[in-house]
XYZ file of C-alpha atoms in Angstrom:
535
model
C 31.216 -26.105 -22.359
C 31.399 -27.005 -19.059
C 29.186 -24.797 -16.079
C 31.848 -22.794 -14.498
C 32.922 -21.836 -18.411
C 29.009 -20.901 -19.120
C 29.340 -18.758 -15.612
C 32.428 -17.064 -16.847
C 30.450 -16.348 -19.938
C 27.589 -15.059 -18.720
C 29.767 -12.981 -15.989
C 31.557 -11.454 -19.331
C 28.194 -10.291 -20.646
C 26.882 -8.802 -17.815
C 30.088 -7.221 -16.785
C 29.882 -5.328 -20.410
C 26.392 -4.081 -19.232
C 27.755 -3.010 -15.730
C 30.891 -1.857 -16.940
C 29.280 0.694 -19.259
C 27.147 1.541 -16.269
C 29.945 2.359 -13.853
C 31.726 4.925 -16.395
C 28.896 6.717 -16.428
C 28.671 6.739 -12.689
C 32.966 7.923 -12.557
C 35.441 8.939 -14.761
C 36.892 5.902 -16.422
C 40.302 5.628 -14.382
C 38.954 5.685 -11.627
C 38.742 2.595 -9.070
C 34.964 1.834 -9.756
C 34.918 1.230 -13.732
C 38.574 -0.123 -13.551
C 37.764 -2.713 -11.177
C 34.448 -3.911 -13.229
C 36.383 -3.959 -16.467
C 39.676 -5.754 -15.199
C 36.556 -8.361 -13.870
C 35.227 -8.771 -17.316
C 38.630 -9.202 -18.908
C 39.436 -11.587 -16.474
C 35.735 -13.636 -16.668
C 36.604 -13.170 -20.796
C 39.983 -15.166 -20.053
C 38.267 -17.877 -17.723
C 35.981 -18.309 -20.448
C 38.108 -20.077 -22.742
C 40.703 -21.220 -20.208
C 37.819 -23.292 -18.256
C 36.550 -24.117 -21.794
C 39.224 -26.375 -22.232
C 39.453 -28.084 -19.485
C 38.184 -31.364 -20.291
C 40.942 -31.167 -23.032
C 43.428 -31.799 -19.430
C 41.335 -34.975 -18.228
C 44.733 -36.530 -19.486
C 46.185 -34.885 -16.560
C 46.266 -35.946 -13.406
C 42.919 -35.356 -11.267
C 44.640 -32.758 -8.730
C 45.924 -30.755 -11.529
C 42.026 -30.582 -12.793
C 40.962 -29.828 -9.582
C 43.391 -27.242 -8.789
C 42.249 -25.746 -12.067
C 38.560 -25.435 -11.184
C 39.796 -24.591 -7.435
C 41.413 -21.828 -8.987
C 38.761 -20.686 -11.421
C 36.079 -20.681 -9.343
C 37.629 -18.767 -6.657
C 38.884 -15.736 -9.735
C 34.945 -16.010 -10.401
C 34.065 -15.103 -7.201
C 36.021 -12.319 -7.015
C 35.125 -11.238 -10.758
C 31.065 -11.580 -9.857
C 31.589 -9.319 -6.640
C 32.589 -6.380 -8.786
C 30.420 -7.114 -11.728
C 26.763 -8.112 -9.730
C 27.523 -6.343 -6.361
C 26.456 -2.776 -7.874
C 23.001 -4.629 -8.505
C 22.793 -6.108 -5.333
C 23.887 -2.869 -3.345
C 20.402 -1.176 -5.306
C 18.394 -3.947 -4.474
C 19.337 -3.761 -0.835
C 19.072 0.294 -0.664
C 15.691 0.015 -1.804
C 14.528 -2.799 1.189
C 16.491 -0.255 3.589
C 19.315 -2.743 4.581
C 21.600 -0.062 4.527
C 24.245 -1.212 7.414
C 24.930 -4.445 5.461
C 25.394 -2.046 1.966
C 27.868 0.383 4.528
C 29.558 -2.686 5.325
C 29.885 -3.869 1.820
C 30.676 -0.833 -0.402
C 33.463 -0.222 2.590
C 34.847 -3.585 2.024
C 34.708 -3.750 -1.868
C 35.767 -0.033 -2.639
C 38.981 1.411 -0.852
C 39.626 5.302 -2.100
C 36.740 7.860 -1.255
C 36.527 8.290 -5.397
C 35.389 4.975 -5.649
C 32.758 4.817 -2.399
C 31.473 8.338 -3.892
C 30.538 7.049 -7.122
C 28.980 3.992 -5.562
C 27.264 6.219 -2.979
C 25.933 8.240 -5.766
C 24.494 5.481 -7.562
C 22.635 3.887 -3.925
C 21.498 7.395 -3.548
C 19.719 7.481 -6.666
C 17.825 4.145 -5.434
C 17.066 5.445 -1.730
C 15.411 8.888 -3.824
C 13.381 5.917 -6.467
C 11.969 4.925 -2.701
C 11.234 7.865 -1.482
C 13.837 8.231 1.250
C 15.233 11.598 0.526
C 17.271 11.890 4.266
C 19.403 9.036 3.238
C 19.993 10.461 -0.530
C 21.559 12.937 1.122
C 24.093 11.254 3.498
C 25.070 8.844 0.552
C 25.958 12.042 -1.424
C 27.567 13.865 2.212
C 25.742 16.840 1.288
C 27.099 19.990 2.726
C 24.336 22.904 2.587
C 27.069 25.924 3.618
C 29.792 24.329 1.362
C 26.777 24.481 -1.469
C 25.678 28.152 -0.796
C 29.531 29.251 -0.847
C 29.977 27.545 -4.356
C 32.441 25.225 -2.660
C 30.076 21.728 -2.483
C 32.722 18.977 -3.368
C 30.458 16.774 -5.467
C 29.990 16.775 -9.651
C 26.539 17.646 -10.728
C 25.158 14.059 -10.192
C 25.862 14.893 -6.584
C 24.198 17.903 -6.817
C 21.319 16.862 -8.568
C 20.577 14.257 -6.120
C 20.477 16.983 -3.226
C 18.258 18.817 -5.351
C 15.725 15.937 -5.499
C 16.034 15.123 -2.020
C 15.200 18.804 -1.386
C 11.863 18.335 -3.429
C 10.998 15.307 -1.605
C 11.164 17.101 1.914
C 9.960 20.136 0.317
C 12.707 22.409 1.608
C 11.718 24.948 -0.885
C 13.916 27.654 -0.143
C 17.138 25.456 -0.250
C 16.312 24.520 -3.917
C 16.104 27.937 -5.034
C 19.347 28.970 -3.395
C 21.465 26.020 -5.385
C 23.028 26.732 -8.304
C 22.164 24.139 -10.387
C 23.765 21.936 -13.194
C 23.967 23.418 -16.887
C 24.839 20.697 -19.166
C 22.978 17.031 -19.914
C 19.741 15.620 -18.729
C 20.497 16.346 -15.213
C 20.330 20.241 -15.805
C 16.911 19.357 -16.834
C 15.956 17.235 -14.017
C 17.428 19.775 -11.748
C 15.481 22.870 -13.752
C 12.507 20.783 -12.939
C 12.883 20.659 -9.075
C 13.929 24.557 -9.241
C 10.175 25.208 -11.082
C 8.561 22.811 -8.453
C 9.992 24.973 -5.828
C 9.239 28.326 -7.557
C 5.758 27.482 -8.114
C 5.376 26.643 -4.061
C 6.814 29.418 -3.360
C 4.094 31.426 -5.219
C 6.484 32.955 -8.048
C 4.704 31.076 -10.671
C 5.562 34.066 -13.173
C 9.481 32.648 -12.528
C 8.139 29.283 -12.945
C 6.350 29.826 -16.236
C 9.089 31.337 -17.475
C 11.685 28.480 -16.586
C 9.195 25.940 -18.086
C 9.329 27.582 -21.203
C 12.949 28.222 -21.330
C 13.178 24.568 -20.625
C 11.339 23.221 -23.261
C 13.658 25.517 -25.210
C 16.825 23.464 -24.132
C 15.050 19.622 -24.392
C 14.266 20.572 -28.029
C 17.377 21.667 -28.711
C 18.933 18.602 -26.771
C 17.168 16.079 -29.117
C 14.355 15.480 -27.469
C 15.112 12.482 -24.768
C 12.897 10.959 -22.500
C 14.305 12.501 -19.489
C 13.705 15.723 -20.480
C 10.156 14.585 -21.751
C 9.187 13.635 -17.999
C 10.909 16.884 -16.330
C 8.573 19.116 -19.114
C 5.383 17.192 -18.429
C 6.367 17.768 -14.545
C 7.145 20.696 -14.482
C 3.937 22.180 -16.419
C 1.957 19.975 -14.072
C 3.918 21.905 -11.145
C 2.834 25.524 -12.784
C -0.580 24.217 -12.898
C -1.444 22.435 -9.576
C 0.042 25.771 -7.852
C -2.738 27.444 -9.652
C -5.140 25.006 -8.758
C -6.131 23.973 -12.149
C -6.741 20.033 -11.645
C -7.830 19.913 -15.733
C -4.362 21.326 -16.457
C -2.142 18.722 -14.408
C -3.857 16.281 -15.953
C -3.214 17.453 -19.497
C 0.339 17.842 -18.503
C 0.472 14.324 -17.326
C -1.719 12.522 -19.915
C 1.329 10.857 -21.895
C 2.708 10.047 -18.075
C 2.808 7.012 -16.286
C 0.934 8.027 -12.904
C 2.157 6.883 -10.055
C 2.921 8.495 -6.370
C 4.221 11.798 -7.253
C 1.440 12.301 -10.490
C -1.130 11.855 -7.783
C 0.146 13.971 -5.397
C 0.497 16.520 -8.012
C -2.723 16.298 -8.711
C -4.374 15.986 -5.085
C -3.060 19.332 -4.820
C -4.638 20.757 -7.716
C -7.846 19.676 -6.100
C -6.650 21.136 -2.674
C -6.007 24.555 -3.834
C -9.167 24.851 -6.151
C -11.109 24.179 -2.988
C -12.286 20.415 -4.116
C -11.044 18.873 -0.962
C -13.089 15.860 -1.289
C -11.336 15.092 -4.686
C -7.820 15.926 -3.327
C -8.528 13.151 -0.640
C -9.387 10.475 -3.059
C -6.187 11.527 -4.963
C -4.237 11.651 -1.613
C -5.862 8.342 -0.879
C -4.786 6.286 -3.850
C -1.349 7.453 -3.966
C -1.037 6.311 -0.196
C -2.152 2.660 -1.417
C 0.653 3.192 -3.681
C 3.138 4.894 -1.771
C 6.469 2.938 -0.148
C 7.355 3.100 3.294
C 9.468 6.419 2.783
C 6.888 8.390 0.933
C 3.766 7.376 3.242
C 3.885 9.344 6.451
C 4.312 12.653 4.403
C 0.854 11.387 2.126
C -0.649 10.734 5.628
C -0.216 13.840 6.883
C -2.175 14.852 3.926
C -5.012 13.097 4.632
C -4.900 14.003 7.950
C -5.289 17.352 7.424
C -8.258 16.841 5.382
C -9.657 14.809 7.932
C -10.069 11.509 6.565
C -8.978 8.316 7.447
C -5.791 6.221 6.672
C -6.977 3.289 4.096
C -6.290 0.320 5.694
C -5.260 -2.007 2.710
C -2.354 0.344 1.884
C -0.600 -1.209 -0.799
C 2.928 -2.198 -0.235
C 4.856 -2.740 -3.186
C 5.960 -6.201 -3.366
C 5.671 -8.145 -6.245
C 3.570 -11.420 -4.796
C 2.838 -13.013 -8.074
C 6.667 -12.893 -9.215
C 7.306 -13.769 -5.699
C 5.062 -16.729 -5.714
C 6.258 -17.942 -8.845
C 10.097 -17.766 -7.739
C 9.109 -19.611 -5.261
C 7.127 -22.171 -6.813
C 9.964 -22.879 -9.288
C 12.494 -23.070 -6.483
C 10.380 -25.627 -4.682
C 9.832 -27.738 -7.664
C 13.912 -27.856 -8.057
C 14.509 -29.069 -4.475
C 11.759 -31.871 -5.226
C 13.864 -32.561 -8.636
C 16.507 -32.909 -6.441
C 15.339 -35.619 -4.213
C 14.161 -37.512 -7.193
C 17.466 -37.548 -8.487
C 19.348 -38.813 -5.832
C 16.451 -41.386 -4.657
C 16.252 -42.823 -8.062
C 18.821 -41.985 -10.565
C 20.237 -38.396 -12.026
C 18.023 -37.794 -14.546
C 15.019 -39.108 -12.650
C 13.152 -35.724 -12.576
C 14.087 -35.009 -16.356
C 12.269 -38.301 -17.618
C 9.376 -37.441 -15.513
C 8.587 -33.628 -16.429
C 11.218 -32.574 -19.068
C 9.869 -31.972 -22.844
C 10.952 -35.131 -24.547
C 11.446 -35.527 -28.361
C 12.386 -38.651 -30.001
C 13.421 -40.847 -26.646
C 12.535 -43.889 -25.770
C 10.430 -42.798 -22.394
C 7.111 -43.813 -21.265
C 4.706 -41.243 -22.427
C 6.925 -39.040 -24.264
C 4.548 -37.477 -26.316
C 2.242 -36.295 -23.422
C 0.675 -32.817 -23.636
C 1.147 -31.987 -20.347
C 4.934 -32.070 -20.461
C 4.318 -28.967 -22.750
C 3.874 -27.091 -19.375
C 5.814 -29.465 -16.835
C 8.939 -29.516 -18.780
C 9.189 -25.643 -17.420
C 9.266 -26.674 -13.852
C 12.584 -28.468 -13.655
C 16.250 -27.229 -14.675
C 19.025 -28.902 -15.750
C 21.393 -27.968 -13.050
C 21.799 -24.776 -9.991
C 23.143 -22.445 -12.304
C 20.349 -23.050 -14.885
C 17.857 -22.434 -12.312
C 19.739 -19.297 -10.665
C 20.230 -17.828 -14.120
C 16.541 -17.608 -14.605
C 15.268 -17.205 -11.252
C 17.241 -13.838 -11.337
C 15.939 -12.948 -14.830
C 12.647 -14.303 -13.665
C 12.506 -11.441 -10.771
C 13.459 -8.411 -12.490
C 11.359 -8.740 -15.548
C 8.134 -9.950 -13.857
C 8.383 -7.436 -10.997
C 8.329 -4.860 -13.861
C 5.684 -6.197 -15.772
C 3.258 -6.709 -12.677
C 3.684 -3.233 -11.727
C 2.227 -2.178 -14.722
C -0.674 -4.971 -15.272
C -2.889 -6.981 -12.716
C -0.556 -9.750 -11.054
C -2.604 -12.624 -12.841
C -0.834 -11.311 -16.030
C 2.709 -12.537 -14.668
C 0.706 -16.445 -14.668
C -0.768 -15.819 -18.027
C 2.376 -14.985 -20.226
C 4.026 -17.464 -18.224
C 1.706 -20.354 -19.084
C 1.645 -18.990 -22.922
C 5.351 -18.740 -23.069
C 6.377 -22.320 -21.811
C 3.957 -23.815 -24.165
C 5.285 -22.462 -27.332
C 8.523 -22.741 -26.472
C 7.918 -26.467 -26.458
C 5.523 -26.184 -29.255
C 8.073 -24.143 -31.574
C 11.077 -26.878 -30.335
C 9.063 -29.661 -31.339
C 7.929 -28.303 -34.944
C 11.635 -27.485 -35.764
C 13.683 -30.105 -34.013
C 11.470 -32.923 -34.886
C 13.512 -35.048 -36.037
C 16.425 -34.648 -33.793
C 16.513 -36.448 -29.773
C 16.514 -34.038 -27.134
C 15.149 -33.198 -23.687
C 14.032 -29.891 -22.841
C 14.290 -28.507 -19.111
C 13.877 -24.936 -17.841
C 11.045 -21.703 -17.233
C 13.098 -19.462 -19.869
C 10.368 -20.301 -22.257
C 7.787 -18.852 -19.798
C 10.401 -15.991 -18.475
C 10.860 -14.574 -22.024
C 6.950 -14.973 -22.375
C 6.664 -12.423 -19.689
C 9.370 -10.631 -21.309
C 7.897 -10.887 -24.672
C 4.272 -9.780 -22.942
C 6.150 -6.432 -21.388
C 7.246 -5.638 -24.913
C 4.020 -6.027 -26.481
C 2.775 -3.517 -23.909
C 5.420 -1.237 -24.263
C 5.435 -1.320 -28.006
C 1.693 0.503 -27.799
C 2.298 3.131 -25.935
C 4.254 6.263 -27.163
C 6.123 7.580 -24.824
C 9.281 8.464 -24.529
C 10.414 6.390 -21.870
C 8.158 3.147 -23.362
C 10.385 3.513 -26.698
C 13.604 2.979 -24.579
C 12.264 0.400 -22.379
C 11.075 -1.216 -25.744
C 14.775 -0.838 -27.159
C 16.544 -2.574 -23.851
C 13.917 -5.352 -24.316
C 14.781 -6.110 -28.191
C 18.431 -5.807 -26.952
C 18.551 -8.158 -24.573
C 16.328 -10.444 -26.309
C 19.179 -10.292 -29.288
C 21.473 -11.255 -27.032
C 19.712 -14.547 -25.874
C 19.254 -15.304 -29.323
C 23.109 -14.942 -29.911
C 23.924 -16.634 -26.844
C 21.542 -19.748 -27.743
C 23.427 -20.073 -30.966
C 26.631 -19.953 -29.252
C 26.721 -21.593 -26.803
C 25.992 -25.693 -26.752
C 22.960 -27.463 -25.132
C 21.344 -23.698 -25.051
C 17.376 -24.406 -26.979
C 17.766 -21.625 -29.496
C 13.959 -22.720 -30.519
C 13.017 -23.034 -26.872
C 13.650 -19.149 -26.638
C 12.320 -18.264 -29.908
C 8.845 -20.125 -28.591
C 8.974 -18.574 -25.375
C 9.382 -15.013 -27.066
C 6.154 -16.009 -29.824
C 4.047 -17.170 -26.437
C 4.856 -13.651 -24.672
C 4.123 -11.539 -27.948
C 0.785 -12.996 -28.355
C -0.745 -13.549 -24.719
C 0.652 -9.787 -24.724
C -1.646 -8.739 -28.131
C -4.112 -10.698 -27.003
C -4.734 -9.297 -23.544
C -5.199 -5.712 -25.189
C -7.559 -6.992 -27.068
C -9.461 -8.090 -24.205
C -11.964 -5.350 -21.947
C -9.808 -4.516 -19.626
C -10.914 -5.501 -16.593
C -9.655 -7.562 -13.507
C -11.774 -10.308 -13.919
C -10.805 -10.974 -17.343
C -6.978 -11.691 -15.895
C -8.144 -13.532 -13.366
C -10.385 -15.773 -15.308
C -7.392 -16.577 -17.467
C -4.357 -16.699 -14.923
C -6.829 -19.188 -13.724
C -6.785 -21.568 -16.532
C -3.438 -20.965 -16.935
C -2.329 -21.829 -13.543
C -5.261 -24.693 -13.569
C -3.390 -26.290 -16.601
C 0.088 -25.825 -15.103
C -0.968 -27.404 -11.863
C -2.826 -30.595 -13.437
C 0.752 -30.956 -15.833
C 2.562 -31.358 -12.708
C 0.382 -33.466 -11.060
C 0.205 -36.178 -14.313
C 3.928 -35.720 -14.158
C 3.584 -36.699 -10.331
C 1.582 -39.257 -11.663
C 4.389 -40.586 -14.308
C 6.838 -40.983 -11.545
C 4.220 -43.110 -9.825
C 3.597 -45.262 -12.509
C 7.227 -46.052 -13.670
C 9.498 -44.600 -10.864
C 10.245 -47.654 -9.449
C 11.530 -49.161 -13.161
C 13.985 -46.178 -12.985
């Protein structure tokens, strides 16, 4: 399998994922699904059309060349409607939002299509906190709303209604009809509650509560619905000032910006205004850029300072190790072409059963994770890389993202070299260490009981299925590799709730882990110096 097949593969894949994402974002003829699925059928067809290819090497060399010409320019167009809708969020939620005008514009052509989109970005800009752009994504008309005549579907609405909470326009929440059916009419119950109970009519807001527990049992249950009861209990009670009862209502919550808020004004209105402030004061550490000037005015009011080491929310250790692993690849690079192709490989690369100076050396155990076998091996899991170690540094101390890193890359070398002894290969590549931090989220997930924790804990096992599928399928993949990288994660992950928890536990550790990574790349700097120049 050549790359541009295994891109056409993994474009198939993913466009399954996104395709089942944009019908439930539109109906299913409409532009937006159509054009992801007709992109996955057509990445499905390149698959085994560019899979053949070196079946034409017969053929002349401009009819091979026109072939890949061809294919690679189809898989451009396939990846813009397949990985754009990811790229759009990620760029909605860092506030480049003329470059995702200029984009959705371009890619989407009827005002169906740009409306589901627009729905979908607006979601992300409420995630962040910026409520006033929510609402110009969804073209929210307030008369049109009032009049019963909003042209939107309940998504729409919904989105308007959260927006609403964020800028605390109380009275406009109350005055919009709401949606009735799905986990949106409990979202959207929840906002109505959070505005009845600011509005001082917590009898109304009891009794809303309680009907909507009625409806989330009756619904099954989910985990949206979960988080919209906890809320909106914690609403009733931080109206009444009862800083005991929010955080009963919250206790099986994750508590981040809004939970604090929520319960800095429990403190405010029982008259504990020092307490309120420390609350107000840790979700402003927390807060992003949207959501902090309303949190400062907060503080203000109680007269105390702005913290100074507010807490933006960037993920530096994932960041650092992107880049790290980026570096390392241009350096691979230059090896390559200033000695010979596989240069870098012989020098770092986990090596079983070749003739190569020092092949059995235990630092390759942690080197062989620092160079990749080609761009799109490197792409692949710097993209992986970024979305599962943002998440799990957000919810443990950034030496953690090191730590499962370190443990994954080892056993995946240790696993591939118990159960492919006796075969020659060469091992390349962080997925070892990626699905370690994977494998390390899941083991923290699988603890807790939540609602939302058992469907995080579901997409993990899912997608980890699917790497396991795709290792078998798919040639020159390390099945075993994966498989070690997944053990690593799992037991760094055990292990570290085992531990007290405390910061300088992870930072002792992401210290010996990153101490033992370092020294593997410098002996490997140190094999190249030895026998680079026999290369």
């Amino acid at each position: 399998m050549n790359q541009l097949s295994l891109l056409a593969l993994i474009l198939t894949i993913s466009g399954l994922y996104t395709s089942r994402l944009m019908v439930r974002i539109a109906p299913l003829m409409s532009e937006v699904p159509l054009k992801t699925i007709l992109a996955t059928i057509v990445s499905a067809g390149l698959t085994f059309a560019l899979g053949r290819l070196q079946v034409l090497t017969r053929m002349t060399g401009a009819t091979v060349v026109s072939l890949q010409t061809l294919g690679t320019g189809l898989l451009v167009i396939c990846s813009a409607y397949i990985l754009i809708p990811y790229f759009l969020t990620i760029l909605t939620r860092s506030g480049r939002y003329r470059v995702v005008d200029v984009l959705v514009t371009t890619l989407y052509w009827t005002a169906t299509g740009r409306g589901s989109i627009q729905r979908l970005l607006a979601q992300a800009a409420l995630r962040q906190g910026d409520a006033e752009r929510a609402l110009e994504l969804v073209n929210y008309n307030a008369k049109q709303a009032l009049d019963q005549q909003y042209i939107g579907n309940d998504n729409s609405l919904l989105i308007a209604m959260q927006a609403f909470e964020i800028l605390e326009r109380w009275h406009d929440l109350t005055n919009v009809m709401p949606p009735v059916h799905g986990d949106n009419a409990l979202l959207a119950a929840a906002a109505r509650i959070h505005a009845l109970a600011q509005l001082g009519e917590l009898g109304r807001a009891r009794a809303e509560t309680d009907a909507l527990e009625v409806r989330w049992r009756a619904q099954g249950q989910g985990p949206v619905g979960y988080r919209s009861l906890g809320l909106s209990q914690a609403y009733v009670h931080a109206a009444r000032g009862d800083v005991h009862g929010v955080r009963s209502a919250l206790q099986s919550h994750d508590i981040g910006v809004k939970e604090l808020s929520l319960l800095a004004e429990a403190a405010e209105r029982g008259q504990q205004p020092a307490i309120a402030a420390q609350f107000y004061t840790k979700a402003y550490s927390l807060a992003s850029a949207a959501q902090a000037p309303r949190l400062a005015e907060h503080l203000q009011r109680l007269g105390k300072p702005l913290p100074a080491n507010r807490k933006l929310r960037r993920a530096n250790a994932t960041l650092a190790l992107v880049a790290v692993l980026t570096v390392c690849y241009g350096v691979q690079l230059f090896i390559n072409q200033s000695l010979r192709p596989d240069a870098a490989q012989q020098m770092a690369g986990f090596i079983v059963n070749w003739p190569v100076p020092e092949a059995d050396a235990w630092w390759r155990y942690f080197s062989y994770g620092f160079v990749h076998g080609n761009f799109l091996h490197i792409a692949l899991n710097m993209w992986v890389l970024w979305d599962i170690a943002r998440l799990y540094e957000t919810r443990r101390y950034w030496p953690n993202v090191f730590t499962a890193f370190a443990f994954g890359t080892f056993f995946g070398a240790y696993l591939t070299a118990i159960a492919q002894a006796g075969q020659q290969l060469v091992l390349v590549g962080a997925s070892g260490g990626v699905l370690g931090i994977a494998a390390a989220l899941l083991a923290d997930a699988l603890r807790r009981r939540e609602p939302s924790e058992r469907a995080l804990a579901r997409g993990l096992l899912q997608w980890m299925l699917l790497i396991v599928v795709f290792s078998l399928a798919v040639p020159n993949v390390s099945l075993w590799g994966h498989l070690g990288g997944i053990v690593g994660g799992f037991l760094w992950g055990f292990i570290r709730q085992g531990l007290p928890a405390s910061k300088r536990v992870d930072q002792l550790a992401a210290g010996v882990a990153i101490g033992i990574m370092g020294y593997a790349l410098l002996e490997a700097g140190g094999w190249l110096m030895r026998y680079g120049g026999s290369l």
